[in-house]
Coordinates of C-alpha atoms in Angstrom, one line a residue:
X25 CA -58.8 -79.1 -35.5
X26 CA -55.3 -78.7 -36.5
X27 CA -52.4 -81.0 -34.9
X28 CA -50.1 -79.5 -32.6
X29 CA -46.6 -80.1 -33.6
X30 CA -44.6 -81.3 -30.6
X31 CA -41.3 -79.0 -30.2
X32 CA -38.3 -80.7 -29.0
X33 CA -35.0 -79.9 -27.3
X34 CA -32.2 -79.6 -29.7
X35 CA -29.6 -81.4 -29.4
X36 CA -25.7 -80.7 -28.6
X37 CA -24.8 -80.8 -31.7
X38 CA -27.3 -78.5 -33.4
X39 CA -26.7 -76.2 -31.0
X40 CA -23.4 -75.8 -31.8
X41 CA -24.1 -75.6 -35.8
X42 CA -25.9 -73.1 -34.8
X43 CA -23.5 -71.1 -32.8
X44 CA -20.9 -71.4 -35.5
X45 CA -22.9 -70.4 -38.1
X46 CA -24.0 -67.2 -36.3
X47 CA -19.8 -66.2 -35.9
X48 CA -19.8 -66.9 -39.6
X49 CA -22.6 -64.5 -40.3
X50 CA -21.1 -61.6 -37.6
X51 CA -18.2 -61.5 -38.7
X52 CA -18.1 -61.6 -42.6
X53 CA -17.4 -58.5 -44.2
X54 CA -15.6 -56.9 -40.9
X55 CA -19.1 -56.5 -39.5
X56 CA -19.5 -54.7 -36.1
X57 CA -22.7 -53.9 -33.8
X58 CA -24.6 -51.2 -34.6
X59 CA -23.5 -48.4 -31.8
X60 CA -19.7 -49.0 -33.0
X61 CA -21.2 -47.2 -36.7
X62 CA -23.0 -44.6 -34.5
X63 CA -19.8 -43.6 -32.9
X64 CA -17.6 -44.0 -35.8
X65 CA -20.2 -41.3 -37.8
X66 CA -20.3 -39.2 -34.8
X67 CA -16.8 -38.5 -34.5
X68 CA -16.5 -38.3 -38.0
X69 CA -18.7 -35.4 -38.3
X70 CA -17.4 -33.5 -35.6
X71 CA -13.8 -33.4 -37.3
X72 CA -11.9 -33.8 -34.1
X73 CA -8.8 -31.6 -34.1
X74 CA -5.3 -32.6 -33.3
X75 CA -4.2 -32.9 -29.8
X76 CA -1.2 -29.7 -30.3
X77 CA -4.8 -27.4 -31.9
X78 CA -6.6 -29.0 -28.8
X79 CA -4.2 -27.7 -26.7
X80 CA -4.0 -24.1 -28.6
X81 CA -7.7 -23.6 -28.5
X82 CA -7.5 -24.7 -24.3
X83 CA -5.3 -22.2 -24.0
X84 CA -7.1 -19.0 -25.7
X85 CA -10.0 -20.2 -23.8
X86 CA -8.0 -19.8 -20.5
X87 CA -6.4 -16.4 -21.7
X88 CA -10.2 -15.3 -22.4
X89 CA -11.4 -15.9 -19.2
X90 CA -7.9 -13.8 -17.8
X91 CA -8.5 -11.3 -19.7
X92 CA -12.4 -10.9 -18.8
X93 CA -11.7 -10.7 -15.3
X94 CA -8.9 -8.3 -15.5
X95 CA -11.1 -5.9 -17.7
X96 CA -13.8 -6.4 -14.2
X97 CA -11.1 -5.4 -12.2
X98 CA -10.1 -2.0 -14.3
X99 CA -6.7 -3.6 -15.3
X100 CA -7.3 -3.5 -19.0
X101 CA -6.4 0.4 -20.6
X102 CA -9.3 0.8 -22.6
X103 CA -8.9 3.9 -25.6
X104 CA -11.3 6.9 -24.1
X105 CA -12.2 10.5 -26.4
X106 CA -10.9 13.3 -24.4
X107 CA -14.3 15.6 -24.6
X108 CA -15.5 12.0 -22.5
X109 CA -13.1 13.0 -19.3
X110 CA -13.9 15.8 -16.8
X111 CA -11.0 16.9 -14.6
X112 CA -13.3 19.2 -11.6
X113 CA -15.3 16.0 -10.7
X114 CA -12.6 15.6 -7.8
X115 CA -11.1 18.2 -5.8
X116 CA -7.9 18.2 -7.4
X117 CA -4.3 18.3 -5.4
X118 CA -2.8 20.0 -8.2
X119 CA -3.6 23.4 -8.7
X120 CA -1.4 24.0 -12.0
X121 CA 0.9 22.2 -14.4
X122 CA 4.7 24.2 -14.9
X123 CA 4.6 25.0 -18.7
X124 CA 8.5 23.8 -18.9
X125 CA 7.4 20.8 -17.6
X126 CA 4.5 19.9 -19.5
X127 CA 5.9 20.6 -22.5
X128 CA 9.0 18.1 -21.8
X129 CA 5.5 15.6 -21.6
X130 CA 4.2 16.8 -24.9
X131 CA 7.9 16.0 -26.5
X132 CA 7.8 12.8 -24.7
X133 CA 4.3 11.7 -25.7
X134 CA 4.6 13.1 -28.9
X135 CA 7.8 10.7 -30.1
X136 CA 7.3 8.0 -28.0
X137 CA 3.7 7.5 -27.0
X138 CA 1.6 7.6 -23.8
X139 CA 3.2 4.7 -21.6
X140 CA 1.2 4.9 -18.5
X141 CA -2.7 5.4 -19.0
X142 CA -4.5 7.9 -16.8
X143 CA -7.2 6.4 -14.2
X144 CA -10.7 7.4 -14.4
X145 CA -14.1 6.1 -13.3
X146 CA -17.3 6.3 -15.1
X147 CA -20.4 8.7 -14.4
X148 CA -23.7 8.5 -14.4
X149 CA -23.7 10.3 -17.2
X150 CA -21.8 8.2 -19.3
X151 CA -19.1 10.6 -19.2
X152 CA -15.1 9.9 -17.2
X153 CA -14.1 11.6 -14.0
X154 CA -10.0 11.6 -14.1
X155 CA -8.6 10.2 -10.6
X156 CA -4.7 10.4 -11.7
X157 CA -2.7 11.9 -14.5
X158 CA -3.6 15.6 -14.6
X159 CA -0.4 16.3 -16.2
X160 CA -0.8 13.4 -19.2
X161 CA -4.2 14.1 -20.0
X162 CA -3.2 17.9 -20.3
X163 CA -0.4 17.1 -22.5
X164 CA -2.4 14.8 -24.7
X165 CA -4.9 17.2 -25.1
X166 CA -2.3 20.0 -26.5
X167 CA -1.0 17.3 -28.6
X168 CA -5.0 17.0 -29.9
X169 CA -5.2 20.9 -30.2
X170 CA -1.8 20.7 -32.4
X171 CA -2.2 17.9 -34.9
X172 CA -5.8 18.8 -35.2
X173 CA -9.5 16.7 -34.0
X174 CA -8.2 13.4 -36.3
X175 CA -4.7 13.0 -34.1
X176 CA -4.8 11.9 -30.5
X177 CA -7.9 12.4 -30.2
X178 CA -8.5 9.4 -27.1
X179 CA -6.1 8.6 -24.6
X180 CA -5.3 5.2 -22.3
X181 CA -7.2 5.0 -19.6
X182 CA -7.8 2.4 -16.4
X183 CA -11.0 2.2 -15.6
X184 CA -11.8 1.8 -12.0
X185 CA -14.5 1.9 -9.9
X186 CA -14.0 3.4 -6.3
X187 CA -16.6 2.8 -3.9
X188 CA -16.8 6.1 -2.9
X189 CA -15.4 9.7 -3.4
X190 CA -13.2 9.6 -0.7
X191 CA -11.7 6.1 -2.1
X192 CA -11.0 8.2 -5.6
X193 CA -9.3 11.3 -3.8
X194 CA -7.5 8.5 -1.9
X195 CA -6.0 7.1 -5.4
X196 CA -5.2 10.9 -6.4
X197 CA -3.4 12.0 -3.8
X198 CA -1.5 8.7 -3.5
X199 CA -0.3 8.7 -7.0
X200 CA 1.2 12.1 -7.1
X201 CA 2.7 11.8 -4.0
X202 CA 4.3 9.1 -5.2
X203 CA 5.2 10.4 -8.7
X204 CA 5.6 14.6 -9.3
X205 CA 5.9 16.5 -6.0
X206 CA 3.0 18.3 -4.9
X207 CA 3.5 21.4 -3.1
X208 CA 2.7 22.1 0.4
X209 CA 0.0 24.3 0.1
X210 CA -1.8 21.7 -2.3
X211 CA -1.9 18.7 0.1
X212 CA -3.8 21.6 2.3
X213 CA -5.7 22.8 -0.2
X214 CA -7.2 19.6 -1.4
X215 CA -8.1 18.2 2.5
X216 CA -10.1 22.2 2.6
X217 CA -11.6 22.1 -1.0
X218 CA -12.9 18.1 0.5
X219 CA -14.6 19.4 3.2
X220 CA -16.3 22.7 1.4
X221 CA -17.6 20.1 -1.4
X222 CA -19.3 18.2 1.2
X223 CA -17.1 15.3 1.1
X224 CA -16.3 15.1 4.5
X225 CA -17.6 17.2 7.5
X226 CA -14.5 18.6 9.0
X227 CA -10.8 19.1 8.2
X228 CA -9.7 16.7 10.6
X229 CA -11.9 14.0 9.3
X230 CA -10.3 14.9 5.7
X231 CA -6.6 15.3 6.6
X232 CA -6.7 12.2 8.7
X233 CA -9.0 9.8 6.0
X234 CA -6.7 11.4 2.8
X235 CA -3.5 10.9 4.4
X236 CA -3.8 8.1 6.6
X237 CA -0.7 6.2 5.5
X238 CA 1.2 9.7 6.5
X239 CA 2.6 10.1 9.9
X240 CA 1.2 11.7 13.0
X241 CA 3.6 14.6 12.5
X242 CA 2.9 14.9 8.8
X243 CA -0.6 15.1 9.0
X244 CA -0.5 18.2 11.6
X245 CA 1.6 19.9 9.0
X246 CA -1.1 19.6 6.5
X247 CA -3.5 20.7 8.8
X248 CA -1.6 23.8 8.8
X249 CA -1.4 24.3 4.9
X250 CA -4.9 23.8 5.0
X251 CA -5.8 26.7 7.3
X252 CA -4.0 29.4 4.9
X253 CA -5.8 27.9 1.9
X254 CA -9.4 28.6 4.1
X255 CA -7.7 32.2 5.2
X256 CA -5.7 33.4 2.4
X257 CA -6.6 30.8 -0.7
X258 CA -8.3 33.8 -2.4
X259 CA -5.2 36.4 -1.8
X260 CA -2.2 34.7 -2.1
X261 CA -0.7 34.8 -5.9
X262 CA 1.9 32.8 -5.5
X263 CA 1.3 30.1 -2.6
X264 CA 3.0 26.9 -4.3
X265 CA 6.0 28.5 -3.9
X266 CA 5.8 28.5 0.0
X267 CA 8.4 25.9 1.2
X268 CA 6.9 23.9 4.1
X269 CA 8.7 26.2 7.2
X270 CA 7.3 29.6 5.2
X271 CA 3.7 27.6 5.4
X272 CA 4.3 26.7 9.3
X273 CA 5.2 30.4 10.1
X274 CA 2.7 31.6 8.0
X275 CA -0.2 29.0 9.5
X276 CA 1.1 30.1 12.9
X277 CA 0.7 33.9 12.0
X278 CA -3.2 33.4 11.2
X279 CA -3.4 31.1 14.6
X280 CA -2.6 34.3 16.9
X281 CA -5.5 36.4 14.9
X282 CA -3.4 37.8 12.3
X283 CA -5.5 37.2 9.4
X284 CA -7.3 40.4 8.5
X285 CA -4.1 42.4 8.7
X286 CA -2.1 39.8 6.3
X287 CA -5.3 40.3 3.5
X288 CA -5.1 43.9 4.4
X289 CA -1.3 43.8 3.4
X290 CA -1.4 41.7 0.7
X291 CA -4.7 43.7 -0.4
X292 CA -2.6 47.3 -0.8
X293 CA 0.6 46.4 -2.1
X294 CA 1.5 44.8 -5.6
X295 CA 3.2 41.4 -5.8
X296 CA 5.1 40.9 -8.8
X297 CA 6.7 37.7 -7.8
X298 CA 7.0 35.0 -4.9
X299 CA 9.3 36.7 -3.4
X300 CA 8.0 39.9 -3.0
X301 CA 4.9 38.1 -1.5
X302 CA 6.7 36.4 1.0
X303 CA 8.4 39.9 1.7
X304 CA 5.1 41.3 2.6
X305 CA 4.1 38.4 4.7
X306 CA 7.1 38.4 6.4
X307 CA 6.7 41.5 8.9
X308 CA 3.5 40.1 10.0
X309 CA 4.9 37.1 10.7
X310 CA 7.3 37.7 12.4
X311 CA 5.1 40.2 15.0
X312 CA 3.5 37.0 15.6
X313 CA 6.4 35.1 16.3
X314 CA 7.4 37.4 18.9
X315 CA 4.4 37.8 20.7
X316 CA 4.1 41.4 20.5
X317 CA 0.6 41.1 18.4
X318 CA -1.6 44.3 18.7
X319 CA -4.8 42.8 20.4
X320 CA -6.7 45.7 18.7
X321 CA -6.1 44.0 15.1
X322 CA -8.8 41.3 16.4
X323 CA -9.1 38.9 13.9
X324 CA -11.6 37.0 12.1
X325 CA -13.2 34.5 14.6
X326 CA -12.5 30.4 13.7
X327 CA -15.2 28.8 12.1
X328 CA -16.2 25.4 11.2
X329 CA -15.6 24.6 7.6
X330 CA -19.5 24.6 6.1
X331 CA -20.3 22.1 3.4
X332 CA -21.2 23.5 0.2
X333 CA -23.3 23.3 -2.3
X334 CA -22.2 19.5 -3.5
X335 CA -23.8 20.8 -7.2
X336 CA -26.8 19.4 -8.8
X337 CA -27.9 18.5 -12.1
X338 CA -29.2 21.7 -14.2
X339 CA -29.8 19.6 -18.3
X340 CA -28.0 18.8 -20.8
X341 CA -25.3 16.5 -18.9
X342 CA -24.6 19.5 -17.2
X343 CA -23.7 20.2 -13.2
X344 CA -23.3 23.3 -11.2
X345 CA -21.7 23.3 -7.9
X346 CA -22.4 26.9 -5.6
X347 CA -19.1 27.9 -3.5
X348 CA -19.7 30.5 -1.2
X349 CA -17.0 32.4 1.1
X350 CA -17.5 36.3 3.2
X351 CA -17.0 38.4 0.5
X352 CA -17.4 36.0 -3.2
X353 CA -19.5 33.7 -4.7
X354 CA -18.1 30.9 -7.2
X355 CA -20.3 29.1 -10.3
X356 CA -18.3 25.9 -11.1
X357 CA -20.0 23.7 -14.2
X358 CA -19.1 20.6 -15.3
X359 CA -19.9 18.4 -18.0
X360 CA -18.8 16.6 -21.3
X361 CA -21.6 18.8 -23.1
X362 CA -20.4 21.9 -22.1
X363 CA -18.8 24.1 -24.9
X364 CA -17.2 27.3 -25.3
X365 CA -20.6 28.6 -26.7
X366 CA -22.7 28.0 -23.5
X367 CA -20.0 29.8 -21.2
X368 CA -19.9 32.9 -23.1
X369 CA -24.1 32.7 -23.1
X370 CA -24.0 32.0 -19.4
X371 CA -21.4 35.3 -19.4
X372 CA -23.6 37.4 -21.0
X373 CA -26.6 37.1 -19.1
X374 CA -25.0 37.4 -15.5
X375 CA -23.7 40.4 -17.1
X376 CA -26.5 41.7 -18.1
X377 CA -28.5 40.9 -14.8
X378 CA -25.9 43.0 -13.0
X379 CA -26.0 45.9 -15.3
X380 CA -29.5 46.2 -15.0

């Protein structure tokens, strides 16, 4: 059997020939523990950048994140083609543009640029709805028909996204009120045209949710305009020219059962210009105001407005709203598909059903 070697204590002084020998070892050659090389290779291979490029690339991460939400919010103009934007989603305020006007636009636009975008939501159909800027988008669109397809051929555009209908009339009405003038019989028209699309259920309900920052008193005015557009809107040639106290006599005329013998008048005679119309109204209007109205005339009986057709879906990206009244029917379609071509097609065969 082997002999066991008997281990023994070491004594002060070894131990501290050892302890200085173990400094001489660590640090020779500038030697450092292992993790200090780890780190040292670590941030040498990830090539850290100064602290005035740290500071840069902070900042366009910040400006990213900005700019992300403001796109979510529709506050970032975003470059739209002009065959992508249907104007007769909405029931539009504004019947017309003045040629003299628009083409002060076109000038404008044309040397300087657009400098407000138009608002629009987006469609089902991947296709734009135009809530504000009838006029611009009309005046782009000349400029495109001009220069030719390559030239203006998109337009700025905000892209918002309105919880309802209601919320996107809202924004309409509310931007040219505040901007161009709208005539009288338009802030009428568009509460009636609401309530025949099916957007609301009566004029009240429409006059008061459209206008609701307007006063009391203003609202009963448009209430007013609104009842000649659902008497007259198919007879009168010239109704933007109304002022607001023609409307009010006007409105108050149809109120006392004049209606059929204004259409009867403005039926026979020939209006050549606003104020010839209002000549013709006039007479009537003033019978009424008298109060010597001929109860034989009658008059046609008050009805509640009836919702129409609110359109549906027919192919192609294509919708058709049905407007019915008395005596006429109207075919509205809509669409960024629909071309010139299908219109004349569609033409031709009501034509031809008729002359059968």
């Amino acid at each position: 059997m082997a002999k066991r070697r008997q281990l023994e204590v070491p004594s002060a002084d070894a131990l501290k020939e050892l302890e200085e020998g173990f400094a001489r070892e660590t640090t020779r050659g500038g030697m450092r523990p292992p993790i200090a090389d780890v780190v040292a290779d670590a941030a040498r291979l990830s090539d850290p950048l100064p602290h005035s490029e740290r500071a840069e690339v902070a900042r366009d991460r910040s400006d990213a994140e900005t700019l992300r939400a403001a796109r979510q919010k529709g506050l970032v103009a975003v470059e739209i083609p002009l065959a992508e934007i249907s104007v007769d989603t909405l029931s539009r305020d504004r019947m017309d543009v003045e040629d003299e006007a628009l083409q002060e636009l076109v000038r404008s636009i044309d040397a300087h640029g657009l400098r407000l975008p138009i608002e629009v939501f987006g469609q089902a159909d991947g296709s734009y709805a135009l809530i504000s800027g009838f006029r611009r988008l009309a005046a782009v669109r000349q400029l495109n028909a001009s220069y030719g397809s390559t030239q203006f051929a998109t337009i700025p555009a905000f892209v918002r996204a309105p919880k309802s209908s209601v919320e996107a009339i809202q924004a309409m009405i509310e931007e040219n009120e505040i901007r161009v003038g709208i005539s009288q019989y338009e802030r009428g028209r568009v509460a009636a045209m609401a309530v025949h699309g099916g957007v609301f259920s009566s004029l009240d309900e429409a006059v008061s949710s459209l206008y609701s920052s307007s006063s009391k008193a203003k609202r009963s005015k448009i209430r007013s305009f609104a009842l000649i557009h659902e008497e007259l809107g198919d007879m009168l040639h010239f109704p933007k020219a109304l002022s607001e106290r023609q409307c009010l006599r006007l409105a108050g005329a149809l109120r006392v059962g004049l209606g059929s013998a204004i259409r009867a008048a403005l039926e026979t005679q020939v209006i050549s210009d606003a104020e010839r119309e209002w000549a013709i109204l006039l007479p009537l209007i003033e019978e009424a105001e008298t109060g010597n109205v001929d109860s034989a005339r009658g008059g046609r009986p008050k009805k509640a407005a009836k919702a129409a057709d609110p359109g549906r879906e027919i192919g192609k990206g294509i919708r058709m709203k049905v407007g019915r009244r008395s005596d006429s029917v109207s075919i509205t379609l809509s669409g960024a598909a629909l071309e010139g071509v299908d219109i004349d097609t569609v033409i031709a065969k009501i034509e031809s059903h008729f002359s059968e």
